[in-house]
Coordinates of C-alpha atoms and ligand atoms in Angstrom, one line a residue:
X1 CA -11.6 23.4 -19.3
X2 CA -9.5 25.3 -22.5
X3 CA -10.6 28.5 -23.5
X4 CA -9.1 29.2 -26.9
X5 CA -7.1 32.1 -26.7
X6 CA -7.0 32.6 -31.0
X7 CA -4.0 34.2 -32.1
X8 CA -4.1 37.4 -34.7
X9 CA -2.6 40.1 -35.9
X10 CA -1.0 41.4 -32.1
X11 CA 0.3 37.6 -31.7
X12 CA 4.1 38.5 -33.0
X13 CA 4.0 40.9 -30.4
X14 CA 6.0 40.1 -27.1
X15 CA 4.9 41.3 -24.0
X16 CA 7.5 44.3 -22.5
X17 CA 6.8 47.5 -23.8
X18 CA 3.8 47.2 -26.1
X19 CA 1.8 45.6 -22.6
X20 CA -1.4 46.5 -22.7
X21 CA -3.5 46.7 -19.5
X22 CA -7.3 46.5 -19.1
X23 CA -8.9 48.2 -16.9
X24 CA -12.7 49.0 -16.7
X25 CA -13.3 48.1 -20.4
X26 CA -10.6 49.6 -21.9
X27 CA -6.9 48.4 -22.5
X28 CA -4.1 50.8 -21.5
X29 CA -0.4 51.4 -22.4
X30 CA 1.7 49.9 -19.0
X31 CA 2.6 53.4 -17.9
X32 CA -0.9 54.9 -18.5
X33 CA -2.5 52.0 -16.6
X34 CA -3.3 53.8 -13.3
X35 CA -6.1 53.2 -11.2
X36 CA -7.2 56.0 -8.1
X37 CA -5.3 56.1 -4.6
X38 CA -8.6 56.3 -3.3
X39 CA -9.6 52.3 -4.5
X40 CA -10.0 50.5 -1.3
X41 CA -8.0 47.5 -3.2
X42 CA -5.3 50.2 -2.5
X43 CA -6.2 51.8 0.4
X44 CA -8.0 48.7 2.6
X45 CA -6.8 45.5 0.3
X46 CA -10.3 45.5 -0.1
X47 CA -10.8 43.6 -3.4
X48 CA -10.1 39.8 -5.0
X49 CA -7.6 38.6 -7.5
X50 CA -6.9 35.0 -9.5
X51 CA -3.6 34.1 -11.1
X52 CA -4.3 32.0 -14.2
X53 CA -1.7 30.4 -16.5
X54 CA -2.2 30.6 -20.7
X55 CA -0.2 27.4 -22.5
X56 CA 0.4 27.4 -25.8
X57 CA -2.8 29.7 -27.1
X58 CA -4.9 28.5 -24.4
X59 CA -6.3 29.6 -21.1
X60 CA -5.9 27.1 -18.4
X61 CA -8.8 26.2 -16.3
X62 CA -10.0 28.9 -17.3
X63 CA -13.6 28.5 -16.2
X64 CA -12.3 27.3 -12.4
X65 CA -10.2 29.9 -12.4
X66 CA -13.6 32.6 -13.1
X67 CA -15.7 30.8 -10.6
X68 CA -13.5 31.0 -7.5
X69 CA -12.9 34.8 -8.5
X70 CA -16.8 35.3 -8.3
X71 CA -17.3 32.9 -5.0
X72 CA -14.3 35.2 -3.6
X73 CA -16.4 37.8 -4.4
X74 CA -19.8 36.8 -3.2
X75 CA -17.9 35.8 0.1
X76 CA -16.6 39.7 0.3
X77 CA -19.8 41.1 -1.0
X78 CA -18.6 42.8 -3.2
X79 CA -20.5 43.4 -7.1
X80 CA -18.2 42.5 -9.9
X81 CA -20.2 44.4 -12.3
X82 CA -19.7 42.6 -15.0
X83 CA -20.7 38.5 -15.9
X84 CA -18.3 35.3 -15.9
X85 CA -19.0 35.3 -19.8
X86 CA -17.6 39.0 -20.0
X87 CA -15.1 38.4 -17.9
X88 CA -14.1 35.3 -19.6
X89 CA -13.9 36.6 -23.1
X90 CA -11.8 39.7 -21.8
X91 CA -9.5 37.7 -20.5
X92 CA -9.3 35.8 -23.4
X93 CA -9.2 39.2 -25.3
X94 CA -6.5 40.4 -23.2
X95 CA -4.3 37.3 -23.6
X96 CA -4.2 38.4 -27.5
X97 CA -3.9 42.3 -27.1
X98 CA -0.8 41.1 -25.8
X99 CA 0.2 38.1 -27.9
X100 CA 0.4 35.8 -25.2
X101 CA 0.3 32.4 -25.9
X102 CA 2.4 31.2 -23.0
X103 CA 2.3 33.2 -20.0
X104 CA 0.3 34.4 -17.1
X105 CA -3.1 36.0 -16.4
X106 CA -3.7 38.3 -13.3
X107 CA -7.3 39.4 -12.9
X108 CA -7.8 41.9 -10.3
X109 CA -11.3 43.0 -8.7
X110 CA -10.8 46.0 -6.2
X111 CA -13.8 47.5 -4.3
X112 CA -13.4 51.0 -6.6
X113 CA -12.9 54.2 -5.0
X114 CA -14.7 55.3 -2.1
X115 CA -14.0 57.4 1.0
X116 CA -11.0 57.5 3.6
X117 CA -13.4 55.6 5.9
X118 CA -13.8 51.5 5.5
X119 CA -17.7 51.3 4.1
X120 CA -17.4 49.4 0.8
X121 CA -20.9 50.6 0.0
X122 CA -19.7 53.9 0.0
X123 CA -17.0 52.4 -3.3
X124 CA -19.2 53.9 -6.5
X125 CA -18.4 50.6 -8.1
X126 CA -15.5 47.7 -8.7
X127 CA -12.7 47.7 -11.0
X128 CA -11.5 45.2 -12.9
X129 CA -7.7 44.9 -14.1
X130 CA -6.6 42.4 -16.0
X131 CA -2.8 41.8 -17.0
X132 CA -1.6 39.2 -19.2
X133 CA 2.3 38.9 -19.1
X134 CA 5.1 36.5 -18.1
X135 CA 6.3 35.3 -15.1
X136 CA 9.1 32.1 -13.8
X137 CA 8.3 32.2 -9.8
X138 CA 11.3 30.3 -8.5
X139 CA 14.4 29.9 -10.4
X140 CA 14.8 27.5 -12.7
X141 CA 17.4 25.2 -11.3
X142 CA 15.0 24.9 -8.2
X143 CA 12.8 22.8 -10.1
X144 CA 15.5 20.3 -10.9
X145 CA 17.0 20.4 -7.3
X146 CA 13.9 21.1 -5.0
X147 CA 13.2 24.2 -2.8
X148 CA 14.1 24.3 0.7
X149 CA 11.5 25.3 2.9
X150 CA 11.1 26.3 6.3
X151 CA 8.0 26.4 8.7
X152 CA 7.1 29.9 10.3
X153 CA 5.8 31.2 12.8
X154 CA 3.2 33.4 11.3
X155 CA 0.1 31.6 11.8
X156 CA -2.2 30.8 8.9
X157 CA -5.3 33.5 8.9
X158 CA -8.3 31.9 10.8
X159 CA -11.3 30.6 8.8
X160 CA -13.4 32.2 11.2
X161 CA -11.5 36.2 10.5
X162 CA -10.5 36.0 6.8
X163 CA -11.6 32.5 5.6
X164 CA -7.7 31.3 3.4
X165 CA -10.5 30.3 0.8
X166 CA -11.2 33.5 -0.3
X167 CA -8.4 34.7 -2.6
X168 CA -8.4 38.8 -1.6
X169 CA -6.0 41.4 -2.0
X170 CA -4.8 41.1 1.3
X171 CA -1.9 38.6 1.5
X172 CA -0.4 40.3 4.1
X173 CA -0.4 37.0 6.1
X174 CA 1.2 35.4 3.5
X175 CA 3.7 38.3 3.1
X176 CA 4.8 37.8 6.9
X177 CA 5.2 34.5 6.5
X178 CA 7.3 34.7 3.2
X179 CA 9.5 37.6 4.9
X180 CA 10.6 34.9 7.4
X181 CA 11.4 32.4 5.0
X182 CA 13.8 34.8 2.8
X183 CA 15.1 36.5 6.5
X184 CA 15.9 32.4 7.4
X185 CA 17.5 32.2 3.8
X186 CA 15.4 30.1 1.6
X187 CA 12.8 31.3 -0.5
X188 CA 9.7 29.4 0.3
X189 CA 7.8 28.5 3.6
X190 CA 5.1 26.2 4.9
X191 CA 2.5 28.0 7.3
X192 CA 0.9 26.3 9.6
X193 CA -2.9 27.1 11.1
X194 CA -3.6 28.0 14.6
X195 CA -3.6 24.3 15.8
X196 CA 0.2 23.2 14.2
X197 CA -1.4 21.6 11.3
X198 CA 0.4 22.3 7.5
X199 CA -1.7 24.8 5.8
X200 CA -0.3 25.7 2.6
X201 CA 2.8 27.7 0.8
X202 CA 3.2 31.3 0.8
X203 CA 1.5 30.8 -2.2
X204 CA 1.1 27.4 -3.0
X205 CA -0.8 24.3 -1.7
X206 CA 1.7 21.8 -0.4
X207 CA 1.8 18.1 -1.1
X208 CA 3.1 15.0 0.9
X209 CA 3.9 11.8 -0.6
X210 CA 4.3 8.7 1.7
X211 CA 4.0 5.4 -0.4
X212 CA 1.4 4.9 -2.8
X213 CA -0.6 8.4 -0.9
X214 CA -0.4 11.3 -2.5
X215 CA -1.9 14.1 1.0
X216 CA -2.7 17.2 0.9
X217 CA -4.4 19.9 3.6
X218 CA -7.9 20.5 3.5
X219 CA -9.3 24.1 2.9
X220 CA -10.3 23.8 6.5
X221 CA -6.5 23.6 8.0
X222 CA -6.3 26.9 6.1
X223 CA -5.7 26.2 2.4
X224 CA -6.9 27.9 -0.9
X225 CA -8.7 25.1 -3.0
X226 CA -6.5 25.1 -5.7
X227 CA -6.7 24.9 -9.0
X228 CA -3.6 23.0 -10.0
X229 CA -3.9 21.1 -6.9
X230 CA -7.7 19.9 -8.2
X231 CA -5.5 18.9 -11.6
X232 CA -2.6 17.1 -9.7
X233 CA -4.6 14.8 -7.7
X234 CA -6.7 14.3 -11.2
X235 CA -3.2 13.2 -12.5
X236 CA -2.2 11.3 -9.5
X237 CA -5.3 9.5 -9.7
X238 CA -4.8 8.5 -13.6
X239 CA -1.1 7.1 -12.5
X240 CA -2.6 4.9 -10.1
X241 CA -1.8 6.6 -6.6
X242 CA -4.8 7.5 -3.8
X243 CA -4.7 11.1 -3.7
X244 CA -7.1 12.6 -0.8
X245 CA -7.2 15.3 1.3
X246 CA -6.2 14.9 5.3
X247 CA -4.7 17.0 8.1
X248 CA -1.0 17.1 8.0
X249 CA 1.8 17.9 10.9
X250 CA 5.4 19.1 10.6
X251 CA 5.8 15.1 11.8
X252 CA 4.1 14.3 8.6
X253 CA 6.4 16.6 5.9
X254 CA 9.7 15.4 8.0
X255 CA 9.0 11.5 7.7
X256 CA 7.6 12.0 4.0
X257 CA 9.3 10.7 1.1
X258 CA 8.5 13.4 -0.9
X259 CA 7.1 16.8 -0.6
X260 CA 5.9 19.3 -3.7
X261 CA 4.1 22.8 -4.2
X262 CA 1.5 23.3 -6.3
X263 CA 0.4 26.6 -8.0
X264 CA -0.9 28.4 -11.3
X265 CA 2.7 30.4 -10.8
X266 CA 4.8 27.7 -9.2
X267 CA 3.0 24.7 -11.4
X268 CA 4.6 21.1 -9.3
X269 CA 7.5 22.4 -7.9
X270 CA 9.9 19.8 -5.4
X271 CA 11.0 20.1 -2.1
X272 CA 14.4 18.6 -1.1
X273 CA 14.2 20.3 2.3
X274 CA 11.8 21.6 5.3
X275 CA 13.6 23.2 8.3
X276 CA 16.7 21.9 7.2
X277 CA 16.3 18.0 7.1
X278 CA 15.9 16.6 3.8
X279 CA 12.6 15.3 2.7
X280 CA 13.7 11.4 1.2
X281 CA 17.1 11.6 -0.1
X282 CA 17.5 15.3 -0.6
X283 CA 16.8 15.1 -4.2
X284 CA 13.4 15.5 -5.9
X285 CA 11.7 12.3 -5.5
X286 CA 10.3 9.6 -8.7
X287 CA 6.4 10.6 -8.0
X288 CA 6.9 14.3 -7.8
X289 CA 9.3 14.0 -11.0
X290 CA 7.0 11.9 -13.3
X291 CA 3.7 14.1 -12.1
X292 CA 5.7 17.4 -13.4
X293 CA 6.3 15.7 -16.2
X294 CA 2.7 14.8 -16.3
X295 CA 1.3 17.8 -15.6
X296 CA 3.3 19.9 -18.1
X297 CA 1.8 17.2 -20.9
X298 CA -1.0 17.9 -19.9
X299 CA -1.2 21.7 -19.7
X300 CA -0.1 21.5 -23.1
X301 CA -2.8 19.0 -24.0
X302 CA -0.3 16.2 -25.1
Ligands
PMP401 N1 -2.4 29.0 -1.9 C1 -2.3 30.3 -2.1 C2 -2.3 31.2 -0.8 C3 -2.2 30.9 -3.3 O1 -2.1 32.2 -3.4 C4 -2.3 30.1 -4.5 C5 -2.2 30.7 -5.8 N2 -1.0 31.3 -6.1 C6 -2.4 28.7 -4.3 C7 -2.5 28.2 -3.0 C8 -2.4 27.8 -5.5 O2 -3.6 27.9 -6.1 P1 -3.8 27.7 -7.7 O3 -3.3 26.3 -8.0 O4 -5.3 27.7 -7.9 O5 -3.1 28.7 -8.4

């Protein structure tokens, strides 16, 4: 779904020193925007966050993007404070403080301050934070020549401790298992979940292509359900390939012919590599090309 993110007077203005932040209904100067040490999103990780992508004036999946941030929410127990409308239209609002038309959108939702000790209901209430700015996640040249990846050891977190589904401000799992993948020299991993099966990116859902199947994990082999992913199998549909969900092994990514990562940041990014064999012929493959393709015409609503 498109939110229209109209464009007015602030929309000549480029996002660097004139950012503006929001926090708890107001927008801030970057230097001023300063929330308390004693915020368990700080002190604890205690708190839930979406990344969300703005193409030329518009919010992308905006709407999905505000419902997983409120079931992440609900999941934690924790009271936004504030409704999806609200929270919509200052996003929206936030997107044209800063004249973004093209850029990206983190919301932030921390458990507010509270004491030294863990009890949430102890936080006087949430904050929210939005920042709308820029970001390019992997170089570009990565995108014409795939990523390497590598699979760590760092298991996915356990449904049954932090369910993956629930996007919180504690990606310290993730961080482990990105820390081996730059200490092994490439930038991007694959973790995998307690049993050995694929679980996701760092920060992306991962992708295999074999044939006319486009796979990719289920939430319950420790995946976010993502957003883009939902729109790439949409695509992959539309161009005539099955795309489903099913458990995956390292067998499955080294015999694949291709292999991408999906993300609001990362958008269809190509592998050419996982723990250093090639995926295919080393090269981005003709599916995960033409979907990028697809996907950027679509973003764009072309
Ligand atoms: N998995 C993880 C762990 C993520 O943090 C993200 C978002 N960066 C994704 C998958 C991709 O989700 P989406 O397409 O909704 O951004």
């Amino acid at each position: 779904m498109y939110i229209r993110c109209v464009s007015n007077d602030y929309s000549t203005r480029i996002c660097g020193e004139a950012m503006k932040v929001y926090i708890d209904g107001q927008f801030y100067d970057k230097e001023d925007a300063k929330i308390s040490v004693f915020d368990h999103g700080l002190l604890y990780g205690d708190g839930v966050f979406e990344g969300i992508r703005a193409y030329n004036g518009r919010v992308f999946m905006l709407r999905e993007h505000i419902d997983r941030l409120y079931d992440s929410a609900k999941a934690i127990d924790l009271e936004i404070g504030m409704d999806r409308e609200e929270m919509i239209a200052k996003t929206v609002e936030a997107c044209r403080v800063n004249g973004i038309d093209d850029g990206y959108i983190r919301l932030v939702v921390t458990r507010g301050i509270g004491t030294l000790g863990l009890n949430p209901y102890l936080c006087e209430r949430a904050s929210v934070i939005i920042i709308a700015a820029k970001i390019q996640l992997y170089p570009q040249e990565l995108y014409e020549e795939g990523l390497r990846l590598v699979t760590v050891g760092t298991t996915r977190n356990l449904s049954e401790a932090v369910n993956p589904r629930i996007k919180s401000l504690n990606y310290l799992n993730n961080i482990m298992a990105k820390i081996e993948a730059i200490n092994s020299g490439v930038m991007e991993c694959i973790m995998l979940n307690s049993a050995g099966q694929v679980a996701e990116a760092s920060g992306d859902n991962v992708f295999v292509v074999k044939g006319d199947k486009l796979i990719t994990p289920p939430t319950w082999c420790g995946a976010l359900k993502g957003v883009t992913q939902d729109v790439v199998m949409r695509l992959a549909g539309d161009m005539g390939y099955q795309a489903g969900f099913d458990v995956l092994s390292r067998y499955d990514l080294y015999t694949a012919d291709e292999v991408f990562l999906t993300g609001s940041a990362a958008e269809v990014a190509p592998v050419s590599e996982v723990d250093h064999r090639a995926i295919g012929n080393g090269r981005p493959g003709p599916i995960t090309l033409d979907l990028k393709d697809r996907f950027h015409k679509y973003v764009r609503g072309e």
